[in-house]
Coordinates of C-alpha atoms and ligand atoms in Angstrom, one line a residue:
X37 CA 143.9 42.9 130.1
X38 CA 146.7 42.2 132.4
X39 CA 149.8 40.0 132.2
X40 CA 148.1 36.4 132.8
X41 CA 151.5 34.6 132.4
X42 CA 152.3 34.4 136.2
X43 CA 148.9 34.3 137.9
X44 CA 145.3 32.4 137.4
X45 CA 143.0 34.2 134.8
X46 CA 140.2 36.5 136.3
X47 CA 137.2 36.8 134.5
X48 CA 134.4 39.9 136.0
X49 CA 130.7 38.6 135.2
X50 CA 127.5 41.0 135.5
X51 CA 125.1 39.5 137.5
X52 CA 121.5 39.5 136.8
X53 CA 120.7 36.8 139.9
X54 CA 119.1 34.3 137.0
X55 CA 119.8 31.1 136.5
X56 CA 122.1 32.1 133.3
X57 CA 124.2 34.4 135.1
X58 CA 125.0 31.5 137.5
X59 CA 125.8 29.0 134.6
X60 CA 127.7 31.1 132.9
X61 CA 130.3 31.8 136.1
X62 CA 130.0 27.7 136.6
X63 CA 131.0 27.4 133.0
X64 CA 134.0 29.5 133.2
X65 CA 134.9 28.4 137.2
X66 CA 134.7 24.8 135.6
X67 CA 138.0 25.4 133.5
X68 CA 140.0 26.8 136.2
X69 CA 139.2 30.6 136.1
X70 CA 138.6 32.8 138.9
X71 CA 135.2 34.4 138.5
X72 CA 133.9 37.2 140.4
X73 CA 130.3 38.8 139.7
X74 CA 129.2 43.5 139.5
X75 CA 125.8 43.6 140.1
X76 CA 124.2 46.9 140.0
X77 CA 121.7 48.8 141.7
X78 CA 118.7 52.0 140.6
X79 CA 115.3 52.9 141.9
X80 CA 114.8 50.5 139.4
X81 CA 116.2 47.2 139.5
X82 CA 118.2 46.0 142.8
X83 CA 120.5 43.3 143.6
X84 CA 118.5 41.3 145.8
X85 CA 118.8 38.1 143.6
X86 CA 122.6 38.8 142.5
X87 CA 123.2 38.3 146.6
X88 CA 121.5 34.9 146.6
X89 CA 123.5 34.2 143.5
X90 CA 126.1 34.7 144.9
X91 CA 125.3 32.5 148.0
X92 CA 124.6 29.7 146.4
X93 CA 127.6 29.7 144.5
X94 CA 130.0 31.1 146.3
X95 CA 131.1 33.5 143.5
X96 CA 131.9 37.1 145.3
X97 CA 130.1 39.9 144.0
X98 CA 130.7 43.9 144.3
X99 CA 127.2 45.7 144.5
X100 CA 127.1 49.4 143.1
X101 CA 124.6 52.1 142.9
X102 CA 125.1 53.7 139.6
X103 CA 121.7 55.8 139.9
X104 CA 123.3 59.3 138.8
X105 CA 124.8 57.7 135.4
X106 CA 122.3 55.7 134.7
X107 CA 119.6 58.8 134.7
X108 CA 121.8 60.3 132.5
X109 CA 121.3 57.6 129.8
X110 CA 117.7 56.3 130.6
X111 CA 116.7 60.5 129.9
X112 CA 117.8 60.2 126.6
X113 CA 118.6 56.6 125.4
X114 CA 120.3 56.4 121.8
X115 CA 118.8 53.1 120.9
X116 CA 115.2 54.5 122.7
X117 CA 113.1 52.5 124.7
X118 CA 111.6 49.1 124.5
X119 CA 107.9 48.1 125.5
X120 CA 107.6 50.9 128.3
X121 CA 110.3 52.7 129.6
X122 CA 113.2 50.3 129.5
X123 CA 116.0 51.3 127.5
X124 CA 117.4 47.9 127.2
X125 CA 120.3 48.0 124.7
X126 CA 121.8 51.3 126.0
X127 CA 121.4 49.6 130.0
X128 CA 123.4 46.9 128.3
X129 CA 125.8 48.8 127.4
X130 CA 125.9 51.0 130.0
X131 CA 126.1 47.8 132.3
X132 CA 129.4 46.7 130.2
X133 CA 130.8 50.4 130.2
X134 CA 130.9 50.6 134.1
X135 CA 131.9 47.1 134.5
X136 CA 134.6 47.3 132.1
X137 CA 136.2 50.4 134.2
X138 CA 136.3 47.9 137.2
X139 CA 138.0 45.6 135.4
X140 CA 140.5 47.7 134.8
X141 CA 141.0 49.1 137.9
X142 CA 141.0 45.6 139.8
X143 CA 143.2 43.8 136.8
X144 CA 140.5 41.1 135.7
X145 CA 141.5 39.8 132.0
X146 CA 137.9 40.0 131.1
X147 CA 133.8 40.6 131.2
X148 CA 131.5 38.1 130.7
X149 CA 127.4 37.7 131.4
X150 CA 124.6 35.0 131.2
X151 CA 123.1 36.7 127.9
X152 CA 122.0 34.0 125.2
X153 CA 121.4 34.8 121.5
X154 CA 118.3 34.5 120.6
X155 CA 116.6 34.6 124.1
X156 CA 114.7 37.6 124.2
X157 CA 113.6 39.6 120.9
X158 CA 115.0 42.9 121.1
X159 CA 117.8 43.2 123.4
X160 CA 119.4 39.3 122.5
X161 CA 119.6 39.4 118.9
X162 CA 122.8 39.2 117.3
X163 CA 122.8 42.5 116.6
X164 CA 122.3 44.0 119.7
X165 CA 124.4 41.8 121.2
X166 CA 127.4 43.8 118.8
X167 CA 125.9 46.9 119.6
X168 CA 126.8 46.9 123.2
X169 CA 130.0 45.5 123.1
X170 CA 130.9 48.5 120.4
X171 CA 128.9 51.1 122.8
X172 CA 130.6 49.5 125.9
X173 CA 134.2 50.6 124.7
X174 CA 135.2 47.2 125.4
X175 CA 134.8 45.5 122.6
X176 CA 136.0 41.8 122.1
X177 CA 136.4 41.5 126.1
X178 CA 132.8 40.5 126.6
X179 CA 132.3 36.9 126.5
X180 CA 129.3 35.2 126.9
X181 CA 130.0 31.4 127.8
X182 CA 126.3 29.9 127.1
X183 CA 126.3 31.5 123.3
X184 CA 129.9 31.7 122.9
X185 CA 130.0 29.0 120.1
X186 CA 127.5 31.2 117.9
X187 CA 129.2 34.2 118.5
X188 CA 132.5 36.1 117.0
X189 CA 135.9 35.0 119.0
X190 CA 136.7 37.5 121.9
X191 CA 140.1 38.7 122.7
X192 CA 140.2 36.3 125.8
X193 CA 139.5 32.8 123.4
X194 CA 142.1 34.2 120.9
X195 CA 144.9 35.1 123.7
X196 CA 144.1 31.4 125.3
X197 CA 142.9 32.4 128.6
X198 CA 139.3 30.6 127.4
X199 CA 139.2 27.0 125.9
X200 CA 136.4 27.9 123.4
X201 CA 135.7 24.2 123.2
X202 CA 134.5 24.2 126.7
X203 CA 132.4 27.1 126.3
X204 CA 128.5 26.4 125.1
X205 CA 126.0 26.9 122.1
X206 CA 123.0 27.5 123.8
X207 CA 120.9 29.6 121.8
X208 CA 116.8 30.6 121.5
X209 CA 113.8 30.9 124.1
X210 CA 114.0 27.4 125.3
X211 CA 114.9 27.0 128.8
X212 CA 115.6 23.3 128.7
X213 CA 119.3 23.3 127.7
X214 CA 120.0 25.6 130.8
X215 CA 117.9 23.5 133.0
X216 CA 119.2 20.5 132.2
X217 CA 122.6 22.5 133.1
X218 CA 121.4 23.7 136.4
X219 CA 120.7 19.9 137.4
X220 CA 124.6 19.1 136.2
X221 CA 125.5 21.9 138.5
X222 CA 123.4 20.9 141.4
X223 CA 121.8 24.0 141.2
X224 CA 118.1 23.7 142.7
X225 CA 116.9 27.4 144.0
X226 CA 116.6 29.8 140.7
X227 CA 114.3 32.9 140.9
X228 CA 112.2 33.0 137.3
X229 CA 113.9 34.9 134.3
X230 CA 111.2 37.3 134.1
X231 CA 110.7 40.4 136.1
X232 CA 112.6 42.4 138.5
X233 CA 112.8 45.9 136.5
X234 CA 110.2 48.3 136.9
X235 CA 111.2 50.0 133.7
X236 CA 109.3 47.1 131.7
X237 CA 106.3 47.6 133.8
X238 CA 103.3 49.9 132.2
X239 CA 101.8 51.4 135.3
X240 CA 105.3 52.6 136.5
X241 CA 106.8 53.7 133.3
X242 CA 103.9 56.4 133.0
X243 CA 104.6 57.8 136.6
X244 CA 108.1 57.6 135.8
X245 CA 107.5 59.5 132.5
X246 CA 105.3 62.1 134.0
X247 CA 108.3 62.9 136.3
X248 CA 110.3 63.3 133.5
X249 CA 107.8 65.6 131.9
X250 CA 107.6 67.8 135.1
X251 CA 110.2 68.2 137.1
X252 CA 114.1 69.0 135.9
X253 CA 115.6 67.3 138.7
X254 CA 114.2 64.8 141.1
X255 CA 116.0 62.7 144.1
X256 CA 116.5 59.0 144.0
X257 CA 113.7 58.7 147.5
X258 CA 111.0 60.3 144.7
X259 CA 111.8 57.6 142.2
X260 CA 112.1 55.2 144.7
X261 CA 108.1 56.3 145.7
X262 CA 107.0 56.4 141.8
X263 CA 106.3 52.6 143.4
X264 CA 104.2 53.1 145.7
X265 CA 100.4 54.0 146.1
X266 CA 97.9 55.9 143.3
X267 CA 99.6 58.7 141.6
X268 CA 97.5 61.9 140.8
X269 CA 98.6 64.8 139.0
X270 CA 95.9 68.0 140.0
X271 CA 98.8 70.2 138.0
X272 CA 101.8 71.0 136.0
X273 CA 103.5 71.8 139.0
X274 CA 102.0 69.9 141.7
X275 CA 101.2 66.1 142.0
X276 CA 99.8 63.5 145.3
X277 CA 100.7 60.1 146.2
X278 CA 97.8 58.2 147.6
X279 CA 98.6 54.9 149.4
X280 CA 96.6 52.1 149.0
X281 CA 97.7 49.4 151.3
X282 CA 99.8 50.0 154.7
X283 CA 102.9 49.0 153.1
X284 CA 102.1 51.5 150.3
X285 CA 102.0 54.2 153.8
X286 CA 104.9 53.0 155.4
X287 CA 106.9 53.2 152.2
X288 CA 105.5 57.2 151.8
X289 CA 106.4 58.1 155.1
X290 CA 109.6 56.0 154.5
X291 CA 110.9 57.8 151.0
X292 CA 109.2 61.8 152.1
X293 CA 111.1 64.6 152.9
X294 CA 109.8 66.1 155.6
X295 CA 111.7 68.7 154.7
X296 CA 109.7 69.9 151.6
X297 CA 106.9 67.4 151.4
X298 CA 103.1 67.5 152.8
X299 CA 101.7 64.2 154.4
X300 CA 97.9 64.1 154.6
X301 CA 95.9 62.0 156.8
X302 CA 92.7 61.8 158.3
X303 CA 92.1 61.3 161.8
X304 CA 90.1 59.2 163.6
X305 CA 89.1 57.0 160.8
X306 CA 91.5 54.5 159.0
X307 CA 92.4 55.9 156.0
X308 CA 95.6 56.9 153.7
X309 CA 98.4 58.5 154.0
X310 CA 98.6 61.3 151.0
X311 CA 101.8 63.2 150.0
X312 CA 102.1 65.7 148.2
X313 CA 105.6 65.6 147.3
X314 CA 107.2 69.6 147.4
X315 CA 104.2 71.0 149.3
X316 CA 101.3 72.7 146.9
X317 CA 99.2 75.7 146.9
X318 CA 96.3 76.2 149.1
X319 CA 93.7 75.2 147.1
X320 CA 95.3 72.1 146.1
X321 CA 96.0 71.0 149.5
X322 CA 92.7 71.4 150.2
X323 CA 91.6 69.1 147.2
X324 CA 94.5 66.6 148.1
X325 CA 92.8 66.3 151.4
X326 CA 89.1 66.0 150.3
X327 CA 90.8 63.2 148.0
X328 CA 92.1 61.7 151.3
X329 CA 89.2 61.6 153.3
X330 CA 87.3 59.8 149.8
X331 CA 89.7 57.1 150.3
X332 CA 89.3 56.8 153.8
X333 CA 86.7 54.9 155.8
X334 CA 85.2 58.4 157.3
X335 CA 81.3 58.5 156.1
X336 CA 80.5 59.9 153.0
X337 CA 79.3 63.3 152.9
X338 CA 80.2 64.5 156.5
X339 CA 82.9 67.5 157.0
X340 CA 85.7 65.4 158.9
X341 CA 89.4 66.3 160.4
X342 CA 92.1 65.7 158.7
X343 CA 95.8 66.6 159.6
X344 CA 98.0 68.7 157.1
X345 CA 102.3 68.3 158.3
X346 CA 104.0 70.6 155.8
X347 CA 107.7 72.1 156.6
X348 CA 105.8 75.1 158.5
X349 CA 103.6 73.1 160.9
X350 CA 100.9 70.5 161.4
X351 CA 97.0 71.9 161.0
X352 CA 93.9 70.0 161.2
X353 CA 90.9 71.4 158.7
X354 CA 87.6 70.2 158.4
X355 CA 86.4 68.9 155.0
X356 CA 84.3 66.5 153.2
X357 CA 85.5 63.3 151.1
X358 CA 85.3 63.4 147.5
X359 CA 84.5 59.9 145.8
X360 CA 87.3 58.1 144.5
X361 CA 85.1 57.6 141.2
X362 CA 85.3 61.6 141.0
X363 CA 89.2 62.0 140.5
X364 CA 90.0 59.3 138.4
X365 CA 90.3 62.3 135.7
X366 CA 93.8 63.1 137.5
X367 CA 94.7 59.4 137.4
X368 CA 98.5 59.0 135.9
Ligands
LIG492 S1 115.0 44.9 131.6 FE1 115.7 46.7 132.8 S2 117.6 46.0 133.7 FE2 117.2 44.6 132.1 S3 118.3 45.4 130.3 FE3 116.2 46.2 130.2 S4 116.3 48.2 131.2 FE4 118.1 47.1 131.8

């Protein structure tokens, strides 16, 4: 958007970390334009693989946390969710929106990302695709240089700034085309195009969705913990986190808040650690600690300690495991 006459044209690229996000900067670096990558971070997706992006290519990339605004929309998406609980088109759009505003602040001509029609069902189709750059409030500034040649002519192309011939066609669920692109790059380390968000994953979407259901507001250490251990609701106002492997325990004791929370564990015996995030009543602290001594390896059927820590003070109390098989009711 700025005045390209005197200076090289700057193009701002979202970065995913994929293998297309990395062609698509290499496709625009290759005809002289300076290309720097936005990556952004939730509980939900981080920017672990935009960093190695951007080390082997030697693009720059800005990293954000956009958790507050990106609550705001996944509460109440306007295209709804796909599969689980990812809202795909409206993160898309979202994505654009915020990277848009940083291309205005930091005078970058354009946006640009490794999409390709075509590539995945729902959120690549040629419709969607229009939908976010409409929803973005930038539209005709997104470019997308590996389906560029099946798409409408952006802003950027028209003004010059892009040679559309050297831009790509790519289009469809084939990988080939960008593979055999990668090897014409040199580039040899990719991580796999699938994965990385936890909103397309089933068990975390219903823990994420329970959350929702129960509590008004909720701090980005919870969400950051809906990944961690077995989840249990015992009621409307009061659920336990049980860990299941030690990194599932460091992570509780990592993400608590001592302030608030209750951490469970039973002594003497290994076992795990149990949160019960806010504190609960009585009774239910009781029940989360018969439910940690059934996970633990204490013997069946014998009263045993287990330590309580709540805001107020530690306590041991004597009580019996319940079997695992027994609480599966309160399973989320
Ligand atoms: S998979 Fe996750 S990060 Fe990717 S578009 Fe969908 S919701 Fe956003």
């Amino acid at each position: 958007m700025a005045n390209t006459k005197s200076r090289q044209v700057r193009a701002l690229g979202l970065c995913s970390g994929g293998l297309d996000s990395m062609l698509s900067a290499l496709v625009l670096r290759n005809q002289g334009i300076d290309v720097e990558w936005i990556s952004f971070e939730t509980p939900f997706f981080s920017s672990v693989n935009a960093r190695l992006a951007s080390r082997t290519t030697g693009v720059p990339l800005t990293v954000e946390n956009i958790t507050p605004a990106y609550l705001e929309m996944l509460k109440n998406p306007r295209c709804g969710y796909g599969k689980h609980m990812n809202p795909c088109m409206d993160c898309h759009a979202l994505m654009f929106r915020l990277a848009g505003s940083v291309m205005q602040e930091k005078d970058f001509d354009f946006l640009f990302s490794g999409e390709v029609l075509g590539q995945r069902p729902m959120s690549q189709t040629m419709q969607s695709l229009r939908y976010v750059e409409k929803q973005s409030g930038f539209d005709g500034y997104i470019l997308r240089p590996l389906s560029a040649k099946h798409l409408p002519e952006t802003i950027p192309e028209k003004k010059g700034m892009v040679n559309r011939e050297l831009l790509l066609d790519i289009s469809g669920r084939s990988r080939k085309p960008q593979m055999k692109l990668a090897e014409a790059f040199g580039i040899k380390d990719y991580p796999s195009p699938a994965g990385g968000c936890l909103l397309t994953d089933k068990e975390f979407s219903k823990r994420l969705k329970d959350i929702f259901d129960h509590q008004k507001t909720y701090t980005e250490a919870e969400l950051h913990l809906l990944r961690y251990g077995r989840h249990f609701r015992l009621d409307e106002n009061t659920k336990i986190i049980v860990g299941r492997t030690q990194m599932d325990n460091e992570n509780i004791i990592k993400y608590h808040n001592p302030a608030e929370d209750t951490v469970i564990k039973v002594k003497k015996y290994p076992g795990p650690v149990v949160l019960i995030p806010h504190g609960g009543k009585k009774e239910l602290m009781m029940l989360a600690a018969s439910i940690c001594a059934g996970y633990s390896k204490a013997p069946d059927l014998i009263p045993v300690d287990v330590g309580t820590a709540t805001p107020h003070g530690h306590e041991i109390i004597k009580i019996t495991g319940i079997p695992p098989k027994d609480v599966q009711r309160f399973l989320i």
